[in-house]
Coordinates of N, CA and C in Angstrom, one line a residue:
Chain A
D1 N 78.4 112.8 98.1 CA 79.7 112.3 98.5 C 79.5 111.3 99.7
T2 N 79.5 110.0 99.3 CA 79.2 109.0 100.4 C 80.4 108.5 101.0
G3 N 81.6 108.9 100.6 CA 82.8 108.4 101.3 C 83.3 107.1 100.6
V4 N 84.4 106.7 101.1 CA 85.0 105.4 100.6 C 84.3 104.3 101.3
S5 N 83.9 103.3 100.6 CA 83.3 102.1 101.2 C 84.1 100.9 100.9
Q6 N 84.1 99.9 101.9 CA 84.8 98.7 101.7 C 83.9 97.5 102.1
N7 N 84.0 96.4 101.4 CA 83.2 95.2 101.7 C 84.1 94.0 101.5
P8 N 83.9 93.0 102.3 CA 83.2 93.0 103.6 C 84.0 93.8 104.7
R9 N 83.4 94.0 105.8 CA 84.1 94.7 106.9 C 84.9 93.7 107.7
H10 N 84.5 92.5 107.7 CA 85.2 91.5 108.4 C 85.2 90.2 107.6
K11 N 86.3 89.5 107.6 CA 86.4 88.2 106.9 C 87.3 87.3 107.7
I12 N 86.7 86.1 108.0 CA 87.5 85.0 108.7 C 87.6 83.9 107.7
T13 N 88.8 83.4 107.4 CA 89.0 82.4 106.5 C 90.1 81.4 107.0
K14 N 90.0 80.3 106.4 CA 91.0 79.3 106.8 C 92.3 79.4 106.0
R15 N 93.4 79.1 106.5 CA 94.6 79.1 105.8 C 94.5 78.3 104.5
G16 N 95.0 78.9 103.5 CA 95.0 78.2 102.2 C 93.9 78.6 101.3
Q17 N 92.9 79.3 101.9 CA 91.7 79.8 101.1 C 92.0 81.1 100.4
N18 N 91.3 81.4 99.3 CA 91.4 82.7 98.6 C 90.3 83.6 99.2
V19 N 90.7 84.9 99.2 CA 89.7 85.9 99.7 C 89.8 87.1 98.7
T20 N 88.7 87.8 98.6 CA 88.6 89.0 97.7 C 87.9 90.1 98.5
F21 N 88.5 91.3 98.5 CA 87.9 92.4 99.1 C 87.6 93.5 98.0
R22 N 86.6 94.3 98.3 CA 86.2 95.3 97.4 C 86.3 96.7 98.0
C23 N 86.6 97.6 97.2 CA 86.7 99.0 97.6 C 85.9 99.9 96.6
D24 N 85.0 100.7 97.0 CA 84.4 101.7 96.2 C 84.9 103.1 96.6
P25 N 85.6 103.8 95.8 CA 86.1 105.1 96.1 C 85.1 106.2 96.0
I26 N 85.5 107.4 96.5 CA 84.6 108.6 96.3 C 84.5 108.8 94.8
S27 N 83.3 109.0 94.3 CA 83.0 108.9 92.9 C 83.9 109.8 92.0
E28 N 84.3 110.9 92.3 CA 85.1 111.8 91.4 C 86.6 111.6 91.6
H29 N 87.0 110.6 92.5 CA 88.4 110.4 92.7 C 88.9 109.4 91.7
N30 N 90.0 109.7 91.0 CA 90.6 108.8 90.0 C 91.8 108.0 90.6
R31 N 92.3 108.4 91.7 CA 93.4 107.6 92.3 C 92.8 106.7 93.5
L32 N 93.3 105.5 93.5 CA 92.9 104.6 94.5 C 94.1 103.8 95.1
Y33 N 94.1 103.7 96.4 CA 95.3 103.1 97.1 C 94.8 101.9 98.0
W34 N 95.7 101.0 98.2 CA 95.5 99.9 99.1 C 96.6 100.0 100.1
Y35 N 96.3 99.8 101.4 CA 97.3 99.8 102.5 C 96.9 98.6 103.4
R36 N 97.9 98.1 104.1 CA 97.7 97.0 105.1 C 98.1 97.6 106.5
Q37 N 97.3 97.3 107.5 CA 97.6 97.8 108.8 C 97.6 96.6 109.8
T38 N 98.7 96.3 110.4 CA 98.7 95.2 111.4 C 98.6 95.9 112.8
L39 N 98.3 95.1 113.8 CA 98.0 95.6 115.1 C 99.2 96.4 115.7
G40 N 98.9 97.6 116.1 CA 100.0 98.4 116.7 C 100.9 99.1 115.7
Q41 N 100.6 99.0 114.5 CA 101.4 99.6 113.4 C 100.6 100.6 112.6
G42 N 101.3 101.5 111.9 CA 100.7 102.4 111.0 C 100.4 101.6 109.7
P43 N 99.5 102.2 108.9 CA 99.3 101.5 107.6 C 100.5 101.5 106.7
E44 N 100.6 100.4 105.9 CA 101.8 100.3 105.0 C 101.2 100.2 103.6
F45 N 101.8 100.9 102.7 CA 101.3 101.0 101.3 C 101.5 99.6 100.6
L46 N 100.5 99.3 99.8 CA 100.5 98.0 99.0 C 100.6 98.4 97.5
T47 N 99.6 99.2 97.1 CA 99.5 99.4 95.6 C 98.7 100.6 95.4
Y48 N 98.8 101.1 94.2 CA 98.1 102.4 93.8 C 97.6 102.3 92.3
F49 N 96.4 102.8 92.1 CA 95.9 102.9 90.7 C 95.6 104.4 90.4
Q50 N 95.8 104.7 89.2 CA 95.3 106.0 88.6 C 94.4 105.5 87.5
N51 N 93.1 105.8 87.7 CA 92.1 105.3 86.8 C 92.2 103.8 86.8
E52 N 92.3 103.1 85.7 CA 92.4 101.6 85.7 C 93.8 101.1 85.7
A53 N 94.8 102.0 85.6 CA 96.2 101.6 85.5 C 96.8 101.4 86.9
Q54 N 97.4 100.3 87.2 CA 98.1 100.0 88.4 C 99.5 100.6 88.2
L55 N 99.8 101.7 88.9 CA 101.1 102.4 88.6 C 102.2 102.1 89.6
E56 N 101.9 101.6 90.8 CA 102.9 101.3 91.7 C 102.5 100.1 92.6
K57 N 103.5 99.3 92.9 CA 103.2 98.1 93.8 C 104.4 98.0 94.8
S58 N 104.0 97.8 96.0 CA 105.0 97.6 97.1 C 105.6 96.2 97.0
R59 N 106.8 96.1 97.6 CA 107.4 94.8 97.7 C 106.6 93.9 98.7
L60 N 105.8 94.5 99.5 CA 104.9 93.8 100.4 C 103.9 93.0 99.6
L61 N 103.6 93.4 98.4 CA 102.6 92.8 97.6 C 103.2 91.5 96.9
S62 N 103.1 90.4 97.6 CA 103.7 89.2 97.0 C 102.9 88.7 95.8
D63 N 103.4 87.6 95.2 CA 102.6 87.1 94.0 C 101.3 86.5 94.4
R64 N 101.1 86.3 95.7 CA 99.8 85.8 96.1 C 98.7 86.9 96.1
F65 N 99.1 88.1 96.0 CA 98.2 89.3 96.0 C 98.0 89.8 94.6
S66 N 96.8 90.1 94.3 CA 96.5 90.8 93.0 C 95.4 91.8 93.2
A67 N 95.6 92.9 92.6 CA 94.6 94.0 92.7 C 94.2 94.4 91.3
E68 N 92.9 94.8 91.2 CA 92.4 95.3 89.9 C 91.5 96.5 90.1
R69 N 91.4 97.2 89.0 CA 90.4 98.3 89.0 C 90.0 98.4 87.6
P70 N 89.1 97.5 87.2 CA 88.9 97.2 85.7 C 88.3 98.4 85.0
K71 N 87.4 99.2 85.5 CA 86.8 100.3 84.8 C 87.2 101.6 85.4
G72 N 88.2 101.6 86.3 CA 88.6 102.9 86.9 C 87.6 103.4 88.0
S73 N 86.8 102.5 88.4 CA 85.9 102.9 89.5 C 86.2 102.1 90.7
F74 N 85.5 101.0 91.0 CA 85.8 100.2 92.2 C 87.0 99.3 92.0
S75 N 87.6 98.8 93.1 CA 88.8 98.0 93.0 C 88.6 96.8 93.8
T76 N 89.3 95.7 93.4 CA 89.3 94.5 94.2 C 90.7 94.1 94.6
L77 N 90.9 93.5 95.7 CA 92.2 93.0 96.2 C 92.0 91.6 96.5
E78 N 92.7 90.7 95.8 CA 92.5 89.2 96.1 C 93.8 88.7 96.7
I79 N 93.6 87.9 97.7 CA 94.8 87.2 98.3 C 94.5 85.7 98.1
Q80 N 95.5 85.0 97.4 CA 95.4 83.6 97.2 C 96.2 82.8 98.2
R81 N 95.7 81.7 98.5 CA 96.4 80.8 99.4 C 96.8 81.5 100.7
T82 N 95.8 82.0 101.4 CA 96.1 82.9 102.5 C 96.9 82.2 103.6
E83 N 97.7 83.0 104.3 CA 98.6 82.5 105.3 C 98.2 83.3 106.6
Q84 N 98.6 82.8 107.8 CA 98.3 83.5 109.0 C 98.9 84.9 109.1
G85 N 100.0 85.1 108.4 CA 100.7 86.4 108.4 C 99.9 87.4 107.6
D86 N 98.9 86.9 106.8 CA 98.1 87.9 106.1 C 97.0 88.6 106.9
S87 N 96.8 88.1 108.2 CA 95.8 88.6 109.1 C 96.2 90.1 109.3
A88 N 95.3 91.0 109.0 CA 95.5 92.4 109.1 C 94.2 93.1 108.8
M89 N 94.3 94.5 108.9 CA 93.2 95.3 108.4 C 93.7 95.8 107.0
Y90 N 92.9 95.7 106.0 CA 93.2 96.2 104.7 C 92.4 97.4 104.4
L91 N 93.1 98.5 104.2 CA 92.5 99.8 104.1 C 92.6 100.3 102.6
C92 N 91.5 100.9 102.2 CA 91.5 101.5 100.9 C 91.3 103.0 101.0
A93 N 91.9 103.7 100.1 CA 91.9 105.2 100.2 C 91.7 105.7 98.7
S94 N 91.2 106.9 98.6 CA 91.1 107.5 97.3 C 91.4 109.0 97.3
S95 N 91.8 109.5 96.2 CA 92.1 110.9 96.1 C 91.9 111.4 94.6
K96 N 91.9 112.7 94.5 CA 91.8 113.2 93.1 C 93.3 113.4 92.6
S97 N 93.4 113.6 91.3 CA 94.7 114.1 90.8 C 94.5 115.5 90.4
G98 N 95.6 116.2 90.3 CA 95.6 117.6 89.9 C 96.0 118.5 91.1
G99 N 95.7 119.8 91.0 CA 96.2 120.7 92.0 C 95.2 120.8 93.2
G100 N 95.4 121.8 94.0 CA 94.6 122.0 95.1 C 94.8 121.0 96.2
S101 N 93.8 120.4 96.7 CA 93.9 119.4 97.8 C 93.9 118.0 97.3
S102 N 94.4 117.9 96.0 CA 94.4 116.5 95.4 C 95.3 115.5 96.2
Y103 N 96.2 116.0 97.0 CA 97.1 115.1 97.6 C 96.5 114.5 98.8
E104 N 95.3 114.9 99.2 CA 94.7 114.3 100.4 C 94.0 113.0 100.1
Q105 N 94.3 112.0 100.9 CA 93.7 110.7 100.7 C 92.6 110.5 101.7
Y106 N 91.4 110.0 101.3 CA 90.3 109.7 102.1 C 90.2 108.2 102.3
F107 N 90.1 107.8 103.5 CA 90.2 106.3 103.8 C 88.8 105.7 104.0
G108 N 88.7 104.5 103.7 CA 87.5 103.7 104.0 C 87.6 103.1 105.4
P109 N 86.6 102.3 105.8 CA 86.6 101.8 107.2 C 87.5 100.5 107.3
G110 N 87.9 100.0 106.2 CA 88.8 98.8 106.2 C 88.1 97.5 106.2
T111 N 88.8 96.5 105.8 CA 88.3 95.1 105.9 C 89.3 94.4 106.8
R112 N 88.8 93.8 107.9 CA 89.6 93.1 108.8 C 89.7 91.6 108.4
L113 N 90.8 91.1 108.1 CA 91.0 89.7 107.7 C 91.6 88.9 108.9
T114 N 91.0 87.8 109.2 CA 91.6 86.9 110.2 C 91.7 85.6 109.5
V115 N 93.0 85.1 109.5 CA 93.3 83.8 108.9 C 93.5 82.8 110.0
T116 N 92.7 81.7 110.0 CA 92.8 80.7 111.1 C 93.6 79.5 110.7
Chain B
A1 N 115.7 106.2 102.2 CA 114.3 106.0 102.2 C 113.7 106.9 103.2
Q2 N 112.5 107.3 102.9 CA 111.8 108.2 103.8 C 111.2 107.4 105.0
T3 N 111.3 107.9 106.1 CA 110.7 107.3 107.3 C 110.0 108.3 108.2
V4 N 109.1 107.8 109.0 CA 108.3 108.7 109.9 C 108.4 108.0 111.2
T5 N 108.7 108.8 112.3 CA 108.8 108.2 113.6 C 107.9 109.0 114.6
Q6 N 107.1 108.2 115.3 CA 106.3 108.7 116.4 C 106.8 108.0 117.6
S7 N 107.5 108.8 118.5 CA 108.2 108.2 119.6 C 107.3 108.0 120.9
Q8 N 106.1 108.5 120.8 CA 105.2 108.4 122.0 C 104.1 107.3 121.6
P9 N 104.2 106.1 122.1 CA 103.2 105.1 121.8 C 101.8 105.5 122.4
E10 N 101.9 106.2 123.6 CA 100.6 106.5 124.3 C 100.8 107.8 125.0
M11 N 99.7 108.6 125.0 CA 99.7 109.9 125.7 C 98.4 110.0 126.4
S12 N 98.4 110.7 127.5 CA 97.1 111.0 128.2 C 97.0 112.5 128.5
V13 N 95.8 113.0 128.5 CA 95.5 114.4 128.7 C 94.2 114.6 129.4
Q14 N 94.2 115.5 130.3 CA 92.9 115.8 131.0 C 92.0 116.6 130.1
E15 N 90.7 116.3 130.2 CA 89.7 117.1 129.4 C 90.0 118.6 129.6
A16 N 89.9 119.3 128.5 CA 90.1 120.8 128.5 C 91.5 121.2 128.5
E17 N 92.4 120.3 128.7 CA 93.9 120.7 128.7 C 94.4 120.5 127.3
T18 N 95.7 120.9 127.2 CA 96.4 120.9 125.9 C 97.4 119.7 125.9
V19 N 97.6 119.1 124.7 CA 98.5 118.0 124.6 C 99.2 118.2 123.2
T20 N 100.5 117.7 123.2 CA 101.3 117.8 122.0 C 101.8 116.4 121.6
L21 N 101.5 116.0 120.4 CA 102.0 114.7 119.9 C 103.2 115.0 119.0
S22 N 104.2 114.2 119.1 CA 105.4 114.4 118.3 C 105.5 113.5 117.1
C23 N 106.2 114.0 116.1 CA 106.5 113.3 114.9 C 107.7 113.8 114.2
T24 N 108.6 112.9 113.9 CA 109.8 113.3 113.1 C 109.9 112.5 111.9
Y25 N 110.5 113.0 110.9 CA 110.5 112.3 109.6 C 111.9 112.5 109.0
D26 N 112.2 111.7 108.0 CA 113.5 111.7 107.3 C 113.2 111.7 105.8
T27 N 113.7 112.7 105.1 CA 113.6 112.8 103.7 C 114.7 113.7 103.1
S28 N 115.1 113.5 101.9 CA 116.0 114.3 101.2 C 115.3 115.3 100.3
E29 N 114.0 115.2 100.2 CA 113.2 116.1 99.4 C 113.0 117.5 100.1
S30 N 112.8 118.5 99.3 CA 112.5 119.8 99.9 C 111.1 120.2 99.8
D31 N 110.3 119.5 98.9 CA 108.9 119.8 98.8 C 108.1 118.5 99.0
Y32 N 107.3 118.5 100.0 CA 106.5 117.3 100.3 C 105.3 117.7 101.1
Y33 N 104.6 116.7 101.6 CA 103.3 117.0 102.3 C 103.3 116.2 103.6
L34 N 102.8 116.8 104.6 CA 102.7 116.1 105.9 C 101.2 116.2 106.4
F35 N 100.8 115.1 107.1 CA 99.5 115.0 107.6 C 99.4 114.4 109.0
W36 N 98.4 114.7 109.7 CA 98.0 114.0 110.9 C 96.6 113.5 110.6
Y37 N 96.5 112.1 110.9 CA 95.2 111.4 110.8 C 94.8 110.9 112.1
K38 N 93.5 110.9 112.3 CA 92.9 110.3 113.6 C 92.2 109.1 113.3
Q39 N 92.4 108.0 114.0 CA 91.7 106.8 113.9 C 91.0 106.4 115.2
P40 N 89.7 106.7 115.3 CA 89.0 106.3 116.5 C 88.9 104.8 116.6
P41 N 88.6 104.2 117.7 CA 88.5 102.7 117.8 C 87.4 102.2 116.9
S42 N 87.8 101.2 116.1 CA 86.9 100.6 115.2 C 86.2 101.5 114.2
R43 N 86.9 102.6 113.9 CA 86.3 103.6 112.9 C 87.4 104.0 111.9
Q44 N 87.0 104.6 110.9 CA 87.9 104.8 109.8 C 88.8 106.1 110.1
M45 N 89.9 106.1 109.4 CA 90.8 107.3 109.6 C 90.3 108.5 109.0
I46 N 90.4 109.6 109.7 CA 90.0 110.9 109.1 C 91.1 111.9 109.2
L47 N 91.2 112.7 108.3 CA 92.2 113.7 108.2 C 92.0 114.8 109.3
V48 N 93.0 115.1 110.0 CA 92.9 116.1 111.0 C 93.5 117.5 110.5
I49 N 94.7 117.4 109.9 CA 95.3 118.6 109.5 C 96.4 118.2 108.5
R50 N 96.7 119.2 107.6 CA 97.7 119.0 106.6 C 98.7 120.1 106.6
Q51 N 99.9 119.9 106.1 CA 100.9 120.9 105.9 C 101.7 120.7 104.7
E52 N 101.8 121.7 103.9 CA 102.7 121.7 102.7 C 104.1 122.2 103.1
A53 N 105.1 121.5 102.7 CA 106.4 121.8 103.2 C 106.9 123.2 102.7
Y54 N 106.4 123.7 101.6 CA 106.8 124.9 101.1 C 106.2 126.1 101.8
K55 N 105.2 125.8 102.6 CA 104.6 126.9 103.4 C 105.3 127.0 104.8
Q56 N 105.7 128.2 105.1 CA 106.4 128.4 106.4 C 105.4 128.5 107.5
Q57 N 104.2 129.0 107.2 CA 103.2 129.2 108.2 C 102.6 127.8 108.7
N58 N 102.5 127.7 110.0 CA 102.0 126.5 110.6 C 100.5 126.4 110.3
A59 N 100.0 125.2 110.0 CA 98.6 125.0 109.7 C 97.8 124.9 111.0
T60 N 96.6 125.4 111.0 CA 95.7 125.3 112.1 C 94.3 124.9 111.6
E61 N 93.6 124.1 112.4 CA 92.2 123.7 112.1 C 91.5 123.7 113.4
N62 N 90.8 124.8 113.7 CA 90.1 124.9 115.0 C 91.0 124.6 116.2
R63 N 90.7 123.6 116.9 CA 91.5 123.3 118.1 C 92.9 122.6 117.8
F64 N 93.1 122.3 116.6 CA 94.3 121.5 116.2 C 95.3 122.5 115.5
S65 N 96.5 122.4 115.8 CA 97.5 123.1 115.2 C 98.8 122.3 115.1
V66 N 99.7 122.7 114.2 CA 101.0 122.0 114.1 C 102.1 122.9 114.3
N67 N 103.2 122.4 114.7 CA 104.5 123.1 114.8 C 105.4 122.4 113.8
F68 N 105.6 123.0 112.7 CA 106.3 122.4 111.6 C 107.7 123.1 111.6
Q69 N 108.7 122.3 111.9 CA 110.1 122.7 111.9 C 110.8 122.0 110.8
K70 N 110.9 122.6 109.6 CA 111.4 121.9 108.4 C 112.9 121.5 108.6
A71 N 113.7 122.4 109.1 CA 115.1 122.1 109.2 C 115.3 120.9 110.2
A72 N 114.5 120.9 111.2 CA 114.6 119.8 112.2 C 113.9 118.5 111.8
K73 N 113.1 118.6 110.7 CA 112.2 117.6 110.2 C 111.3 117.1 111.3
S74 N 110.6 118.1 111.9 CA 109.7 117.8 113.0 C 108.4 118.3 112.7
F75 N 107.3 117.6 113.1 CA 106.0 118.0 112.7 C 105.1 117.5 113.9
S76 N 104.9 118.4 114.9 CA 104.1 118.0 116.0 C 102.7 118.5 115.9
L77 N 101.8 117.8 116.6 CA 100.4 118.2 116.6 C 100.0 118.7 118.0
K78 N 99.4 119.8 118.1 CA 98.9 120.3 119.4 C 97.4 120.3 119.3
I79 N 96.8 119.7 120.4 CA 95.4 119.7 120.5 C 95.0 120.5 121.7
S80 N 94.3 121.6 121.5 CA 93.9 122.5 122.6 C 92.5 122.1 123.1
D81 N 92.2 122.5 124.3 CA 90.9 122.2 124.9 C 90.4 120.8 124.6
S82 N 91.2 119.8 125.0 CA 90.9 118.4 124.6 C 89.5 118.0 125.0
Q83 N 88.9 117.2 124.2 CA 87.6 116.7 124.4 C 87.6 115.2 124.4
L84 N 86.6 114.6 125.1 CA 86.5 113.1 125.2 C 86.6 112.5 123.8
G85 N 86.0 113.2 122.8 CA 85.9 112.7 121.4 C 87.3 112.7 120.7
D86 N 88.3 113.3 121.3 CA 89.6 113.3 120.7 C 90.3 112.0 121.0
A87 N 89.8 111.2 121.8 CA 90.5 109.9 122.2 C 90.5 109.0 120.9
A88 N 91.7 108.7 120.5 CA 91.9 107.9 119.3 C 93.4 107.6 119.1
M89 N 93.7 106.8 118.0 CA 95.1 106.7 117.6 C 95.3 107.8 116.6
Y90 N 96.5 108.5 116.7 CA 96.8 109.5 115.8 C 98.1 109.1 115.0
F91 N 98.0 109.2 113.7 CA 99.1 108.9 112.8 C 99.6 110.1 112.1
C92 N 100.9 110.2 112.1 CA 101.6 111.2 111.3 C 101.9 110.5 110.0
A93 N 101.8 111.2 108.9 CA 102.0 110.7 107.6 C 102.8 111.7 106.7
Y94 N 103.6 111.1 105.8 CA 104.5 111.9 104.9 C 104.1 111.5 103.5
R95 N 104.0 112.4 102.6 CA 103.8 112.1 101.2 C 104.8 112.8 100.4
P96 N 105.6 112.1 99.5 CA 106.6 112.7 98.7 C 106.0 113.8 97.7
P97 N 106.9 114.6 97.1 CA 106.4 115.6 96.1 C 105.9 114.9 94.9
N98 N 105.0 115.6 94.1 CA 104.5 115.1 92.9 C 105.6 114.6 91.9
T99 N 106.7 115.4 91.9 CA 107.8 115.1 91.0 C 108.5 113.7 91.3
S100 N 108.2 113.1 92.4 CA 108.8 111.8 92.7 C 108.1 110.7 92.0
G101 N 106.9 111.0 91.5 CA 106.2 110.0 90.7 C 105.4 109.0 91.6
T102 N 105.4 109.2 92.9 CA 104.7 108.3 93.8 C 103.8 109.2 94.7
Y103 N 102.6 108.6 95.0 CA 101.6 109.4 95.8 C 101.3 108.7 97.1
K104 N 102.1 107.6 97.4 CA 101.8 106.9 98.6 C 102.2 107.6 99.9
Y105 N 101.4 107.3 100.9 CA 101.7 107.9 102.2 C 102.7 106.9 103.0
I106 N 103.6 107.5 103.8 CA 104.4 106.8 104.7 C 104.0 107.2 106.1
F107 N 103.5 106.2 106.8 CA 102.9 106.5 108.2 C 103.9 106.2 109.3
G108 N 103.8 106.9 110.4 CA 104.4 106.5 111.6 C 103.6 105.3 112.3
T109 N 104.1 104.9 113.5 CA 103.5 103.8 114.2 C 102.3 104.2 115.0
G110 N 102.1 105.5 115.1 CA 100.9 106.0 115.8 C 101.1 106.3 117.3
T111 N 100.3 107.2 117.8 CA 100.3 107.6 119.2 C 98.8 107.4 119.7
R112 N 98.6 106.6 120.7 CA 97.3 106.4 121.3 C 97.0 107.5 122.3
L113 N 96.0 108.4 122.1 CA 95.7 109.5 123.0 C 94.5 109.1 123.8
K114 N 94.7 109.2 125.1 CA 93.6 109.0 126.1 C 93.2 110.3 126.7
V115 N 91.9 110.6 126.7 CA 91.4 111.8 127.3 C 90.7 111.5 128.6
L116 N 91.2 112.0 129.7 CA 90.7 111.7 131.0 C 89.6 112.8 131.5
A117 N 88.5 112.3 131.9 CA 87.4 113.2 132.3 C 87.7 113.8 133.7

């Protein structure tokens, strides 16, 4: 169990550019979540996958944002035409489905995006 | 809509002393899950403690314990024998029941805990 990993850890981009982040969940976890955290705030939910199916999206996820989890393993989050308001920490988390402690989410270290 | 409120932006505690962080939440559900997560500076969030709403007994994990008051919708975290390594942002989080069809967490705004040597 190597934990949830995210790449890159930091990304600086110019306004209007596209960026893509990757998340690798804990291997036996079939649920994967994306959150966004701005300075001084708690994480806010963006979207959630169970296996490869994207089952829930927040209204925060504008049409410039797209997330995929093509084979039910790693996931990517793409932001097109970045804006300064997109500057934030993007957190990925994963969990199991089923009983027991399946409701616990394990978080990655995050990708910090700075849009200049 | 469910909300989570942490009214203490910052708290300080002397090493070896006890501190309590407050969290209140709002929900119309009767069965749900509550968590406290710790986020050290520039490091990832880790789970400190969890509480299932159907359990009346307060959860404990070593030096960490909660005071879960379901009727008052209050979920405070007590840290005993505080250590320098406890310094971090602490987030309270709520997760709806499985029957709601959503598994997302709703977080509070966090409490920054400083531990004084």
